[in-house]
CSV table of N, CA, C and O in Angstrom, one decimal:
chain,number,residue,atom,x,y,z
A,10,UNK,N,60.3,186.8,-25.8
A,10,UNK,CA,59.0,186.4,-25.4
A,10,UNK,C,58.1,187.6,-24.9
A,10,UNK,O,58.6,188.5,-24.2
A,11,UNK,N,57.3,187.4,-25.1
A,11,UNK,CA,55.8,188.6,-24.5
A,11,UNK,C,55.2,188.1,-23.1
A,11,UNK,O,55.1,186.9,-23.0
A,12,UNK,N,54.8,188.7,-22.2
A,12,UNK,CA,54.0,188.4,-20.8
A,12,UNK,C,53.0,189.0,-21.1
A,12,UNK,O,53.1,190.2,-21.2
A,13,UNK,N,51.7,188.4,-21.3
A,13,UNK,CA,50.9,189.2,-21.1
A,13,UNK,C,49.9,188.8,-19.3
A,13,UNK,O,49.9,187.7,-18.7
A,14,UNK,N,49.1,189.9,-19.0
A,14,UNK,CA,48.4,189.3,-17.5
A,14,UNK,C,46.8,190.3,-18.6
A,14,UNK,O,46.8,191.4,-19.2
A,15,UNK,N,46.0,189.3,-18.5
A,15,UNK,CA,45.0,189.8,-18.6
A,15,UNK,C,43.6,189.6,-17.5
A,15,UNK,O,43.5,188.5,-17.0
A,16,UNK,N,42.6,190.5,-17.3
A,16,UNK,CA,41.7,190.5,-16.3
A,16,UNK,C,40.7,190.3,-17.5
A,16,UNK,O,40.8,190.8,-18.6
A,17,UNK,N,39.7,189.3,-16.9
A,17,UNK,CA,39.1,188.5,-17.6
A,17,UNK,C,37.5,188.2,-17.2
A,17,UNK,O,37.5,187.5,-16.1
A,18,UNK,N,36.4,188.5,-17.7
A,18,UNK,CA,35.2,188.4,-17.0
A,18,UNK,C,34.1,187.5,-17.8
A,18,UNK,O,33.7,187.8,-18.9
A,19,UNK,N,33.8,186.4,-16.9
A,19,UNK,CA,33.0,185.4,-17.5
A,19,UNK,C,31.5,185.7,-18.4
A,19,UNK,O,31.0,186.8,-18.3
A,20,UNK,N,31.0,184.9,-19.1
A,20,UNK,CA,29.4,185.4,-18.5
A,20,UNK,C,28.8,184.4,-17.8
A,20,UNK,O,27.6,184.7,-17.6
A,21,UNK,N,29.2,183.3,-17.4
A,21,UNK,CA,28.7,182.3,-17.0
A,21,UNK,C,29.4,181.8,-15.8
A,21,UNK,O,30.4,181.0,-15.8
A,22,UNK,N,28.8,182.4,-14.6
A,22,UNK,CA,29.2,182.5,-13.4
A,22,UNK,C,28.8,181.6,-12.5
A,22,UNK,O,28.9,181.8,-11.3
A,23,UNK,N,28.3,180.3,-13.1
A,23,UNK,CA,27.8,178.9,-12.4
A,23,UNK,C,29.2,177.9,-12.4
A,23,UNK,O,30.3,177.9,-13.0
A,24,UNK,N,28.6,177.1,-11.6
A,24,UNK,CA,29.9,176.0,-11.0
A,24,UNK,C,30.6,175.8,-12.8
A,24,UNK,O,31.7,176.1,-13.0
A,25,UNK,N,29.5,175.3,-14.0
A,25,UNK,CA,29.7,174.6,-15.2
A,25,UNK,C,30.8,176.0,-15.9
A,25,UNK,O,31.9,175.7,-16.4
A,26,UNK,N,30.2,177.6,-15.7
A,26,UNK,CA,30.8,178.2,-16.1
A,26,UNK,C,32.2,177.9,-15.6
A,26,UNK,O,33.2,177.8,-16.4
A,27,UNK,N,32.4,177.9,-14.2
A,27,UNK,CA,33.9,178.0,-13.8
A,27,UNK,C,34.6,176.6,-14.2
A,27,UNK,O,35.7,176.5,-14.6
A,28,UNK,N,33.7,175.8,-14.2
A,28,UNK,CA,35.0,174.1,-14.6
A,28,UNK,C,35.3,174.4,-16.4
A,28,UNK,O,36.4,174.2,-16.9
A,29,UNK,N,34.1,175.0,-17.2
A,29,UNK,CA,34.9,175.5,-18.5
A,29,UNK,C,35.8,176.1,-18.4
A,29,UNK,O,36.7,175.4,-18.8
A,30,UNK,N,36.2,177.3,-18.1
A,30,UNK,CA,36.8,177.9,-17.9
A,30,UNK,C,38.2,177.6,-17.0
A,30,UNK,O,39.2,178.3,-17.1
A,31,UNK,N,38.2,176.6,-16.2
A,31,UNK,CA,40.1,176.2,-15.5
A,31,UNK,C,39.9,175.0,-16.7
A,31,UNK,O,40.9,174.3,-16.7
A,32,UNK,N,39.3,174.6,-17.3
A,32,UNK,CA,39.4,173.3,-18.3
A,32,UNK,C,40.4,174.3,-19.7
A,32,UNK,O,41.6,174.1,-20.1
A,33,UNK,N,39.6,175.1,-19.9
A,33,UNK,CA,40.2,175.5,-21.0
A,33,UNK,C,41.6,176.2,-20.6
A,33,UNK,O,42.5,176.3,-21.4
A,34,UNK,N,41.6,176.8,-19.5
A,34,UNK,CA,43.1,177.4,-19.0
A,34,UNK,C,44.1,176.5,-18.8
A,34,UNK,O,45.2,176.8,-19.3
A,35,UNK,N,43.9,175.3,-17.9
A,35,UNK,CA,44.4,174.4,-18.2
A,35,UNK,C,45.1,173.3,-19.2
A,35,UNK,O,46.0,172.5,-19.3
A,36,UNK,N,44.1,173.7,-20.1
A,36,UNK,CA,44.6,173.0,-21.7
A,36,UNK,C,45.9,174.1,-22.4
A,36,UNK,O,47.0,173.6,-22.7
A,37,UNK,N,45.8,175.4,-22.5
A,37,UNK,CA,46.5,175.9,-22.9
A,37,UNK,C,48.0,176.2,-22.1
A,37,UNK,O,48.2,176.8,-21.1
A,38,UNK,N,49.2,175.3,-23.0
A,38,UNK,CA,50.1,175.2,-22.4
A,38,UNK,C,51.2,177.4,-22.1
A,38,UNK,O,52.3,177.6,-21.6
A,39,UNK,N,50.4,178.0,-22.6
A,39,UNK,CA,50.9,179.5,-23.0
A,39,UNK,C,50.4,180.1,-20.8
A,39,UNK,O,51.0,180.7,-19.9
A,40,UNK,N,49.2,179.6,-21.0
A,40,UNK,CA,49.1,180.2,-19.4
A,40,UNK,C,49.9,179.7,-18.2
A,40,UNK,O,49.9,178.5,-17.9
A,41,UNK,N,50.4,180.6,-17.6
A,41,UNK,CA,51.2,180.3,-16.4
A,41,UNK,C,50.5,180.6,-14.9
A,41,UNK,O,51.0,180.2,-13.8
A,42,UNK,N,49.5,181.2,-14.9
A,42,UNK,CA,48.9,181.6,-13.6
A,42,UNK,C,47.4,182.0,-14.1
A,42,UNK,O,47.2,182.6,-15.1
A,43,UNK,N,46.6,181.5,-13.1
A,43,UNK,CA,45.3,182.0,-13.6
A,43,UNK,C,44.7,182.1,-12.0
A,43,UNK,O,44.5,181.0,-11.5
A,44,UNK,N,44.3,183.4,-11.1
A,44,UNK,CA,43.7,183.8,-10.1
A,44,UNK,C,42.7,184.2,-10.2
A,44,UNK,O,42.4,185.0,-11.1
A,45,UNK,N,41.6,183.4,-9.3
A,45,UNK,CA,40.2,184.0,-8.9
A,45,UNK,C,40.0,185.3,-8.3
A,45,UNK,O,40.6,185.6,-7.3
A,46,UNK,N,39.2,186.0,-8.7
A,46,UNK,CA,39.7,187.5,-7.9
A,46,UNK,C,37.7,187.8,-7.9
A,46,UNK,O,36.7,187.4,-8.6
A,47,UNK,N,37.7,188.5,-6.5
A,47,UNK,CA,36.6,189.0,-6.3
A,47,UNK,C,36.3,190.3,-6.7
A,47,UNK,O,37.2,191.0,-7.1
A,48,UNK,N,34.9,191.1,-6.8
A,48,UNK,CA,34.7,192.4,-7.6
A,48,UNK,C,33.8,192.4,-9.2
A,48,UNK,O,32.8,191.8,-9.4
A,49,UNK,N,34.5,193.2,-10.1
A,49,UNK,CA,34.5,193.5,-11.0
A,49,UNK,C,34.9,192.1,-11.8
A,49,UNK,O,34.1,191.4,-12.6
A,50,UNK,N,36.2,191.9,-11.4
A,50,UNK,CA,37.1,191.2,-12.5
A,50,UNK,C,36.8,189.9,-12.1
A,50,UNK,O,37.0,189.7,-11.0
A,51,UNK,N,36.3,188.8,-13.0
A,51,UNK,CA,36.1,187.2,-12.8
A,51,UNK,C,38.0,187.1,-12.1
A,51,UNK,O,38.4,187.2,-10.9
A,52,UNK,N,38.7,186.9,-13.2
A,52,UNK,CA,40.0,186.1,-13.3
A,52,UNK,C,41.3,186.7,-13.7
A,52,UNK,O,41.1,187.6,-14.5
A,53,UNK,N,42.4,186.5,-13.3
A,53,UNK,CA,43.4,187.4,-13.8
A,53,UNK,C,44.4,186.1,-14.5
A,53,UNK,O,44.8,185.2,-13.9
A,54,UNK,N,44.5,186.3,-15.6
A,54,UNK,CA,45.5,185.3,-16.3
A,54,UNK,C,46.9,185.6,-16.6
A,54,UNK,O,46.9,186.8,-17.0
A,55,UNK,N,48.0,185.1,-16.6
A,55,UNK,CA,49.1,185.0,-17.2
A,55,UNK,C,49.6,184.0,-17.8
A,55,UNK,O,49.6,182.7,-17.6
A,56,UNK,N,50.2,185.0,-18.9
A,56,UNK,CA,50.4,183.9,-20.2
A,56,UNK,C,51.7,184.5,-20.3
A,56,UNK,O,52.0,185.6,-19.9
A,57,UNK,N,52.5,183.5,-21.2
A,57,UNK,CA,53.7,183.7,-22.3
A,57,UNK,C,53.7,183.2,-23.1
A,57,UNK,O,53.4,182.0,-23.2
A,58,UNK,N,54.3,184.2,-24.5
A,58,UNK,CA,53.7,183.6,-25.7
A,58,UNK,C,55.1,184.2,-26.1
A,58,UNK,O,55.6,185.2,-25.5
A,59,UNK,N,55.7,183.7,-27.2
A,59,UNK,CA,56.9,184.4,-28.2
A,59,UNK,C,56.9,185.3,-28.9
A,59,UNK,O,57.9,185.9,-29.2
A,60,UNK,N,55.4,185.5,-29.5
A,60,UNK,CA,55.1,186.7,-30.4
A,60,UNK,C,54.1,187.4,-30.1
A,60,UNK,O,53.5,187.3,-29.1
A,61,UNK,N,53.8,188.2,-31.3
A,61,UNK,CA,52.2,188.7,-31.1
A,61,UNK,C,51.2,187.8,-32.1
A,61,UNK,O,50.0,187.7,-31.9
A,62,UNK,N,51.7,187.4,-32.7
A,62,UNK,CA,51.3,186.5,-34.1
A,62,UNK,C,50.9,185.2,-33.1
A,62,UNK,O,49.9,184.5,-33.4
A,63,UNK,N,51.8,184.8,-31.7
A,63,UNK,CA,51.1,183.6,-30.9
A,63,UNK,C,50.3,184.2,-30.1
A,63,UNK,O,49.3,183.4,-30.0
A,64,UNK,N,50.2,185.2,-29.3
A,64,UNK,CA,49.4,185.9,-28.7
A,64,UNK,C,47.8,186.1,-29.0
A,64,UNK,O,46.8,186.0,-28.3
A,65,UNK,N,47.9,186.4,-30.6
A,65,UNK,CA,46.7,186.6,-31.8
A,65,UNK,C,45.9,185.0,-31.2
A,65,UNK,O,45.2,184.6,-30.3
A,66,UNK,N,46.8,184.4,-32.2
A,66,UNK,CA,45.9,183.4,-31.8
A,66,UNK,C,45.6,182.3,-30.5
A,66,UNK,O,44.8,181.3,-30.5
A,67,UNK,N,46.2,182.6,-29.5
A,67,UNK,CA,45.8,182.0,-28.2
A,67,UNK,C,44.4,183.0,-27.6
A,67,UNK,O,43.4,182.6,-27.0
A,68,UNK,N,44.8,184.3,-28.0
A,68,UNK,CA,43.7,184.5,-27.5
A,68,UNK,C,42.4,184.4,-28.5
A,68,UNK,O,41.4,184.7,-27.9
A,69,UNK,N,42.1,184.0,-29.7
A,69,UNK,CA,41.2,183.6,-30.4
A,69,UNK,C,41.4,182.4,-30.4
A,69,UNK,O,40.9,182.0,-31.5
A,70,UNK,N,41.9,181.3,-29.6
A,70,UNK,CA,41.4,180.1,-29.5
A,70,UNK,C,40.9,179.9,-28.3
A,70,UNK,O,40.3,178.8,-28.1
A,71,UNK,N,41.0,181.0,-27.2
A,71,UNK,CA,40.7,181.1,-25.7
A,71,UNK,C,39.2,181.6,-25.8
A,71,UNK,O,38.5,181.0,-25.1
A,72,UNK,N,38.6,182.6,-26.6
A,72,UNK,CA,37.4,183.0,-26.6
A,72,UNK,C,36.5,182.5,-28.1
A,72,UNK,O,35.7,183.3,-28.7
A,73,UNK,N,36.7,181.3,-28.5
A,73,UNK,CA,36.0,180.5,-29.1
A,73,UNK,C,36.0,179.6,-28.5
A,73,UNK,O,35.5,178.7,-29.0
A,74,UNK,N,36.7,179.4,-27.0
A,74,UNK,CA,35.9,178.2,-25.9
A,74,UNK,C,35.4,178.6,-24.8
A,74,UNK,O,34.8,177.8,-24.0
A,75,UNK,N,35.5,179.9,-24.6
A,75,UNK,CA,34.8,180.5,-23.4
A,75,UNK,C,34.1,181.6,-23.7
A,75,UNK,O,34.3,182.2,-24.8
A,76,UNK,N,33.0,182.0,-22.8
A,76,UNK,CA,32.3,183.3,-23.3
A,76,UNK,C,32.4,184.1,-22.6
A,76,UNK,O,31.8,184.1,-21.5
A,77,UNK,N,33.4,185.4,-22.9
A,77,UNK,CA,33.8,186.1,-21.8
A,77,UNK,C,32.9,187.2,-22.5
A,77,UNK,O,32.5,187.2,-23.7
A,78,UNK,N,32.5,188.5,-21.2
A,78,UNK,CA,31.7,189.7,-21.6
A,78,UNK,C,32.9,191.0,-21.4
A,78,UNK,O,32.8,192.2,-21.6
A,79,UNK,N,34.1,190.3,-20.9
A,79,UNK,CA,35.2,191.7,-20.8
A,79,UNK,C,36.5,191.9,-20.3
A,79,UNK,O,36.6,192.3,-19.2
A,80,UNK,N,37.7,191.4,-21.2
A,80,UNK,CA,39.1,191.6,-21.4
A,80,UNK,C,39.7,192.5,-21.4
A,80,UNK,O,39.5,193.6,-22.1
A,81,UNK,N,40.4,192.3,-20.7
A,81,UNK,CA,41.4,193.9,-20.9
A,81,UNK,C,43.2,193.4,-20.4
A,81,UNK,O,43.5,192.4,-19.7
A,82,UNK,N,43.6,193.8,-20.6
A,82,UNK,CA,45.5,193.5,-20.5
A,82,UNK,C,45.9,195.1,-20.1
A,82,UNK,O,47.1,195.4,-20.0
């Protein structure tokens, strides 16, 4: 299996932004921890996934429901 932790930055920084956002984290059975973090970085996520082939697509099913302005792992 793969760990990834990625830091994660919204563009939609309103209450609606944040309930999308634990909505869709919550749906996705691959994340294991998702922290609010102050600064720079909206959120810090952890996920496990089995491959990179599941990785690929969680994270293109993660940012075709959220609109993030900047990922990084």
């Amino acid at each position: 299996s793969i760990r990834r932790q990625r830091q994660m930055c919204i563009r939609d920084s309103s209450k609606a932004g944040f309930d999308q956002f634990h909505e869709v984290t919550a749906s996705m059975p691959n994340v294991m921890e998702v922290h609010r973090l102050s600064g720079d970085v909206d959120y810090l996520v952890r996920s496990v996934v089995p491959d990179m082939k599941s990785y690929d697509a969680m994270y293109k099913e993660f940012i075709s429901k959220v609109a993030l302005y900047d990922v990084s792992s």
